[in-house]
mmCIF file of C-alpha atoms in Angstrom:
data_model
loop_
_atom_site.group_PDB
_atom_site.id
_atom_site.type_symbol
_atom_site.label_atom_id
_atom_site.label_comp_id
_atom_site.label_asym_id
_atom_site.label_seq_id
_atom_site.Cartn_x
_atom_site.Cartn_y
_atom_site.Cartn_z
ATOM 1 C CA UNK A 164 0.000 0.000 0.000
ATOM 2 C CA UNK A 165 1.749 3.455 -0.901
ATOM 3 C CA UNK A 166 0.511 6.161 1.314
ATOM 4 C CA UNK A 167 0.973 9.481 -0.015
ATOM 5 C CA UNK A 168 2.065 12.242 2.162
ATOM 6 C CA UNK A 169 1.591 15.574 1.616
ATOM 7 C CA UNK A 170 4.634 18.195 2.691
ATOM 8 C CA UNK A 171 4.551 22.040 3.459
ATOM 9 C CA UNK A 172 6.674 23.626 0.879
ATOM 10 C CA UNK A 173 9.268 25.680 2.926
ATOM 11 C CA UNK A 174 10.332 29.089 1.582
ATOM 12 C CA UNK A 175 13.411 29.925 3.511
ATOM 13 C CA UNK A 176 14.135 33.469 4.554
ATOM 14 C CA UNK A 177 17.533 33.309 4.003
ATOM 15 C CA UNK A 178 19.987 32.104 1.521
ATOM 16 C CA UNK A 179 22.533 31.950 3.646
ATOM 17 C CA UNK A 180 25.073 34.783 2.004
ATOM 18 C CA UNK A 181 26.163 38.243 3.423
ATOM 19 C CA UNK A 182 24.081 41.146 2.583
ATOM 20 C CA UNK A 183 27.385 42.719 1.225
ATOM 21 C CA UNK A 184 30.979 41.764 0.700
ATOM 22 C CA UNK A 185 32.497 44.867 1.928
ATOM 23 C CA UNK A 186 31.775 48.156 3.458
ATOM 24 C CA UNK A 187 31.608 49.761 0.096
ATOM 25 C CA UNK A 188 29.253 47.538 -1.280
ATOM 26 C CA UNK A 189 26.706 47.561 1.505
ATOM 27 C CA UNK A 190 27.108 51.711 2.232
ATOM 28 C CA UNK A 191 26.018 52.008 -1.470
ATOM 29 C CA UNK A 192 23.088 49.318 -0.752
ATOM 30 C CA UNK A 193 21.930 51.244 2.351
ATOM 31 C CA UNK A 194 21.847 54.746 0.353
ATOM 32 C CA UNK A 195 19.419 53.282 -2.381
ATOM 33 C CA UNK A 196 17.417 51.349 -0.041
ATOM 34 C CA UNK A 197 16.651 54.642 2.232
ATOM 35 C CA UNK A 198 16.836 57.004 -0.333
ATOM 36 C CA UNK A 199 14.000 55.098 -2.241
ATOM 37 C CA UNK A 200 12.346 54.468 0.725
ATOM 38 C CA UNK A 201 12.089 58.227 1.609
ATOM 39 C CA UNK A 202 10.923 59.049 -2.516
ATOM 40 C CA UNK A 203 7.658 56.947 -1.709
ATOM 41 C CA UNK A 204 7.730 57.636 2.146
ATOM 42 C CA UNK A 205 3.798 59.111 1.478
ATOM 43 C CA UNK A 206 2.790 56.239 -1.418
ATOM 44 C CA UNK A 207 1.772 53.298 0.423
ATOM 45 C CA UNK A 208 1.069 51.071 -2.456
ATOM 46 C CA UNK A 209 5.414 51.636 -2.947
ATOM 47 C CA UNK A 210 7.087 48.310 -1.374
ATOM 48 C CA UNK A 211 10.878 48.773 -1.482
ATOM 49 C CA UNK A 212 13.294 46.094 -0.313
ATOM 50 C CA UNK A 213 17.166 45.493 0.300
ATOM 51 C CA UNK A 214 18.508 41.821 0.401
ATOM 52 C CA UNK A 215 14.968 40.408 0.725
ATOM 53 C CA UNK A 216 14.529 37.151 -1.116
ATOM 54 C CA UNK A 217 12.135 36.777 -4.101
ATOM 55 C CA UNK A 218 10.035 34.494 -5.189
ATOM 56 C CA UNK A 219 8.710 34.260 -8.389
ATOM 57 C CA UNK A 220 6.929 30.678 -8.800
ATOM 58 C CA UNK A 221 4.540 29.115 -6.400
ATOM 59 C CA UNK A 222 5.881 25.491 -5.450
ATOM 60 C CA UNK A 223 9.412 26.289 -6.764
ATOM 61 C CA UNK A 224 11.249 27.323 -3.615
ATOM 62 C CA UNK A 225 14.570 27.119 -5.884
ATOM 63 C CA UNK A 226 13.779 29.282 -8.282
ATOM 64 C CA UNK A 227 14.445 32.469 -5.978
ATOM 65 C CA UNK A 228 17.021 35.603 -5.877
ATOM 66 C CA UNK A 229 17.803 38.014 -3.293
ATOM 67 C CA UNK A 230 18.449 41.428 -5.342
ATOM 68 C CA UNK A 231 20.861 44.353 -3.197
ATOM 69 C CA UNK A 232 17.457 46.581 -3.469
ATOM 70 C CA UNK A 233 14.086 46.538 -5.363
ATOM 71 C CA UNK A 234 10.938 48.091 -6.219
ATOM 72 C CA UNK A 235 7.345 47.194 -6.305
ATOM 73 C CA UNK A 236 5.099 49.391 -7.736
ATOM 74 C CA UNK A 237 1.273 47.849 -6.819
ATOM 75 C CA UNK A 238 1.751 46.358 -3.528
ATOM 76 C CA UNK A 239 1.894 47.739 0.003
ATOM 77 C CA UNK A 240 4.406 48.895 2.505
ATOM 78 C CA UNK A 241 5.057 46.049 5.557
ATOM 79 C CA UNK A 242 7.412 43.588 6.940
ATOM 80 C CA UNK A 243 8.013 40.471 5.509
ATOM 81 C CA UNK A 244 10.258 37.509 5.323
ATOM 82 C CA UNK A 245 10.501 37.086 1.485
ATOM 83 C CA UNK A 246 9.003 38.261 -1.288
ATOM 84 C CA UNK A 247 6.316 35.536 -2.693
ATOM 85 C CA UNK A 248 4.915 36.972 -5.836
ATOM 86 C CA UNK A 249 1.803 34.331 -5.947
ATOM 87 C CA UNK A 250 0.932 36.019 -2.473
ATOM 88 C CA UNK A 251 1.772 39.789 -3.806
ATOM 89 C CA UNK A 252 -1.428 39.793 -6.829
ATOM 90 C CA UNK A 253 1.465 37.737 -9.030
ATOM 91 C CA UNK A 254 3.548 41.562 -9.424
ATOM 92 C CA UNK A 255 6.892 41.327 -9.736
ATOM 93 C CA UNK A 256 9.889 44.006 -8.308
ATOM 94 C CA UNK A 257 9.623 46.084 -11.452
ATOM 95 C CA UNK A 258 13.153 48.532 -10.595
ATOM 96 C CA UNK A 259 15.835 46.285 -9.289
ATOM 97 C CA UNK A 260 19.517 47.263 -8.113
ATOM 98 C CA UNK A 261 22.848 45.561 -7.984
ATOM 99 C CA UNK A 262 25.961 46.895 -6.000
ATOM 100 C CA UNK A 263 29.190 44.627 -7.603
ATOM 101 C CA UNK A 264 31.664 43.698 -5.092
ATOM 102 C CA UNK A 265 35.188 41.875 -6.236
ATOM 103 C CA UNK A 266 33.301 38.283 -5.153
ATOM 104 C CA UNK A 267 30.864 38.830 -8.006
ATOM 105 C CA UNK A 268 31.302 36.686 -11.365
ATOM 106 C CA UNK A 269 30.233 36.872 -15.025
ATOM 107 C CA UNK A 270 28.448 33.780 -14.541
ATOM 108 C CA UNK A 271 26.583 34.898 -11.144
ATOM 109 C CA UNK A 272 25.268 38.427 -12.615
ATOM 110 C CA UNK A 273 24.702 36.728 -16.139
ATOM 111 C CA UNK A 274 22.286 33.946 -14.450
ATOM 112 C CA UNK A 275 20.681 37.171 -12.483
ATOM 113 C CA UNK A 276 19.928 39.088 -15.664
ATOM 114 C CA UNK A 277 18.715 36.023 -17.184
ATOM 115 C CA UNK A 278 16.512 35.795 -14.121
ATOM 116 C CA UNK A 279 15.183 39.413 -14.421
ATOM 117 C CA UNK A 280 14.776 39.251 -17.722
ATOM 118 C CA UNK A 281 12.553 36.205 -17.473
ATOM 119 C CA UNK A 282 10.349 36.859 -14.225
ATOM 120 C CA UNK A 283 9.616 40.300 -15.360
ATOM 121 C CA UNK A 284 11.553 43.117 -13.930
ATOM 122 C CA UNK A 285 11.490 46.442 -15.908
ATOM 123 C CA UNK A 286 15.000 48.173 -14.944
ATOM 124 C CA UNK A 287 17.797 46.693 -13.902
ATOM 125 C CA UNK A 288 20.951 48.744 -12.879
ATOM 126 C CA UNK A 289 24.181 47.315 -12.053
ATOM 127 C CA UNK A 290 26.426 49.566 -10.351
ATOM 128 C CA UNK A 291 30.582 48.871 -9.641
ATOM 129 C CA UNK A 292 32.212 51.190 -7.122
ATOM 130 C CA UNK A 293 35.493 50.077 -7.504
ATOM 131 C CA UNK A 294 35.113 50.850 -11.374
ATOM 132 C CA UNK A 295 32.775 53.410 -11.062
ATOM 133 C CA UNK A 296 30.861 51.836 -13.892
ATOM 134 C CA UNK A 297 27.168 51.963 -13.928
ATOM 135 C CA UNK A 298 25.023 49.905 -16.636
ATOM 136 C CA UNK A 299 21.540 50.442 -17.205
ATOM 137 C CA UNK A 300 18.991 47.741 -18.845
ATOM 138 C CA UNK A 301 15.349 48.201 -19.478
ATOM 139 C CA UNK A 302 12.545 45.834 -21.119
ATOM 140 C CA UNK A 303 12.184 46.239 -24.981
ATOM 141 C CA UNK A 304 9.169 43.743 -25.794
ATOM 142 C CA UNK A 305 10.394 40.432 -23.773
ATOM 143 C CA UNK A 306 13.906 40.895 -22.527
ATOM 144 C CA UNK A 307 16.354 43.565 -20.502
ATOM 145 C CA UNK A 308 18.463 45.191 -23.353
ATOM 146 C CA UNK A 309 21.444 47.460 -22.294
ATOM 147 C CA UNK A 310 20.797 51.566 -22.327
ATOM 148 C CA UNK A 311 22.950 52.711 -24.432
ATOM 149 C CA UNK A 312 23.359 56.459 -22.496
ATOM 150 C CA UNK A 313 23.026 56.144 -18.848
ATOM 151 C CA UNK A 314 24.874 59.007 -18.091
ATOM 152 C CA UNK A 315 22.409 61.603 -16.901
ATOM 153 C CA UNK A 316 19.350 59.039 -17.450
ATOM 154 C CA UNK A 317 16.326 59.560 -15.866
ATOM 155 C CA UNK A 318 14.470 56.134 -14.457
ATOM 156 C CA UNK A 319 10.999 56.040 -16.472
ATOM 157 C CA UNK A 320 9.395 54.560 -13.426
ATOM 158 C CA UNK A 321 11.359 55.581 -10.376
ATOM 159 C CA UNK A 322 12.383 59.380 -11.830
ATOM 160 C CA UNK A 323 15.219 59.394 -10.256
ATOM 161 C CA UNK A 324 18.255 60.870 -12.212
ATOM 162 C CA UNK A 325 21.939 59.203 -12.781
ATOM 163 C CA UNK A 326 25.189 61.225 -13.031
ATOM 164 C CA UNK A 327 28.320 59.819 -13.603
ATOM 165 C CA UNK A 328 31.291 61.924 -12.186
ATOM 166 C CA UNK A 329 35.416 61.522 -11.532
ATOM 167 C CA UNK A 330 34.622 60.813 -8.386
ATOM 168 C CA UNK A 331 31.959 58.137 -8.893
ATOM 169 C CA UNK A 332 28.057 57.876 -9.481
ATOM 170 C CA UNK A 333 25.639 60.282 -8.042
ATOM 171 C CA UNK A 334 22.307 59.915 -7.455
ATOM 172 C CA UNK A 335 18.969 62.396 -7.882
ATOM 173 C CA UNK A 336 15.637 63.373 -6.884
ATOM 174 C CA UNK A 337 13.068 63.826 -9.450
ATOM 175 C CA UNK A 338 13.412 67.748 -7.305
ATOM 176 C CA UNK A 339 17.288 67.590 -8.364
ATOM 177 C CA UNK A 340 18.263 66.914 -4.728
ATOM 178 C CA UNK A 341 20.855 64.635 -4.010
ATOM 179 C CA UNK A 342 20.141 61.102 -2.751
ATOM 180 C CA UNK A 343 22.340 61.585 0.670
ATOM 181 C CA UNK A 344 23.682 59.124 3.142
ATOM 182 C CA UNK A 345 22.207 58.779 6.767
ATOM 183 C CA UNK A 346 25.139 60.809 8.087
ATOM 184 C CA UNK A 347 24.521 63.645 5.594
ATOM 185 C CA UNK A 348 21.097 64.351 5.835
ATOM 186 C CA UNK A 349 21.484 64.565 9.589
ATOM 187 C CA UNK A 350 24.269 67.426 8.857
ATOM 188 C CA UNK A 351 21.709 68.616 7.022
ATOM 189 C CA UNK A 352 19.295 68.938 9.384
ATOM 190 C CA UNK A 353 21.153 69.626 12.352
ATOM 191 C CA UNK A 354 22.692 72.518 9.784
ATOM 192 C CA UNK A 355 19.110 73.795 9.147
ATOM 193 C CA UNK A 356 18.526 73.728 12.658
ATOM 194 C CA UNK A 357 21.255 75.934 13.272
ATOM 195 C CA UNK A 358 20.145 78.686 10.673
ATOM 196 C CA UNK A 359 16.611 78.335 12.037
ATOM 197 C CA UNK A 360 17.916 79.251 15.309
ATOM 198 C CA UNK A 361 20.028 81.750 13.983
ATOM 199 C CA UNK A 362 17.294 83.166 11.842
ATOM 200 C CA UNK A 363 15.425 83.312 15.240
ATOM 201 C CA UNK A 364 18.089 85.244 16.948
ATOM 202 C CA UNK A 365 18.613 87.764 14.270
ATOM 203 C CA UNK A 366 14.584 88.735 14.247
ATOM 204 C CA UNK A 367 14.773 88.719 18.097
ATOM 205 C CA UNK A 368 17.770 91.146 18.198
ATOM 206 C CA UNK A 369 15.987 93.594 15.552
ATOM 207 C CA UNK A 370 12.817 93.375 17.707
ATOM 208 C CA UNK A 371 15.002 94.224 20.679
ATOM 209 C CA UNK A 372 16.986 97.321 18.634
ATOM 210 C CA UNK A 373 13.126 98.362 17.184
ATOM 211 C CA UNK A 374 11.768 98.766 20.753
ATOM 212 C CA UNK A 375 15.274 100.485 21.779
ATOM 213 C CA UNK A 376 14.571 103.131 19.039
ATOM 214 C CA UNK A 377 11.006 103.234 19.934
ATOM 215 C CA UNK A 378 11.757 104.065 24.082
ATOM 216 C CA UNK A 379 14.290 106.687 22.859
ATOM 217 C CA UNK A 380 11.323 108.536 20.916
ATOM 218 C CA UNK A 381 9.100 108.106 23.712
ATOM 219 C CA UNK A 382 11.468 110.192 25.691
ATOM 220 C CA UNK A 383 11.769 112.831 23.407
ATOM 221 C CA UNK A 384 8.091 113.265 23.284
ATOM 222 C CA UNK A 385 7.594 111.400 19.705
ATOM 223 C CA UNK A 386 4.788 109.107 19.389
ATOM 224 C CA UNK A 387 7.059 106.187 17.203
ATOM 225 C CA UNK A 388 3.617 105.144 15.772
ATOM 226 C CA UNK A 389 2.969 108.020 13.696
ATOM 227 C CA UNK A 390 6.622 107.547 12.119
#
């Protein structure tokens, strides 16, 4: 007699390999995953994702990839352990991101544009900070082709502008403000704070001169309201 058992498929969180390779690699992952998140901080049907799993096929827990950062346009903001596309209205990361490290082969990124090619994703970028190299694909009819001119390309679906410099890539707003690291924007606040405050000081001190003038004139007999 053969008894048939049925067994849970398991989709494992975790693939078992280091968000980055290096320090380099992962500050670059951290800057797009933020600075994305904060460009659709107010859309809640944005999902963005570093180093999350995906899974694009119900029942094949080997067919899976865990891109540095992506972008689902469709689905909601929340926590979860990996991204199963059957359970996400079948919509796949359409922006996806890869930071090279030295680890990295031709045959590893090949099989992951092959992959993102074939499970749907709309724009791929590929970025190497070592090189300073930044390649750009986006879907023509069924497959990623290469963008011929990605310096100073705008992303059709993220807007976000790319600028390559001597001193590496930089990153844009659709508002032409720079895509800035944890550390930075709290200069930048803290520095805005500081001119606030300053700001605050300097309209306090004319007040302060103003009523000054105003006590002299009162002395002299002068209303200071008629001047």
């Amino acid at each position: 007699m053969v008894i048939s058992v049925d067994r849970e498929i398991i989709y494992p969180d975790s693939d078992g390999q280091p968000m980055a390779d290096n320090t380099k690699q992962f500050r670059w992952i951290v800057l797009l995953k933020e600075n994305l998140e904060c460009l659709f901080a107010n859309d809640p049907q944005v999902f963005v994702a570093g180093d999350l799993l995906w899974y694009p096929v119900e029942g094949s827990p080997n067919i899976r990839v865990a891109p540095d950062v992506f972008v689902v346009f469709g689905r909601p903001k929340g926590d979860r352990g990996s991204y199963r596309q059957w359970q996400e209205d079948n919509i796949p990361p359409q922006v996806v991101f890869e930071i090279l490290s030295p680890g990295n082969t031709i045959k590893e990124m090949t099989k992951k544009l092959q992959f993102y090619s074939r499970y749907g994703v709309e724009e791929y970028y590929i970025y190497d900070p070592d090189c300073q190299e930044l390649v750009g694909l986006q879907r023509s009819a069924d497959e990623l082709t290469v963008i011929e001119d990605i310096n100073n390309w705008q992303s059709p679906l993220l807007r976000i502008s790319f600028v390559l410099t001597p001193e590496g890539l930089n990153v844009y707003y659709p508002n032409g403000q720079p895509f800035l690291t944890t550390v930075e924007l709290s200069q930048q606040v803290e520095s805005e704070k500081e001119r606030a405050e300053f700001e605050k000081q300097r309209a306090e001190s004319e007040k302060q001169r103003a009523d000054r003038l105003a006590e002299k004139l009162r002395l002299l007999g002068v209303d200071p309201i008629d001047h």
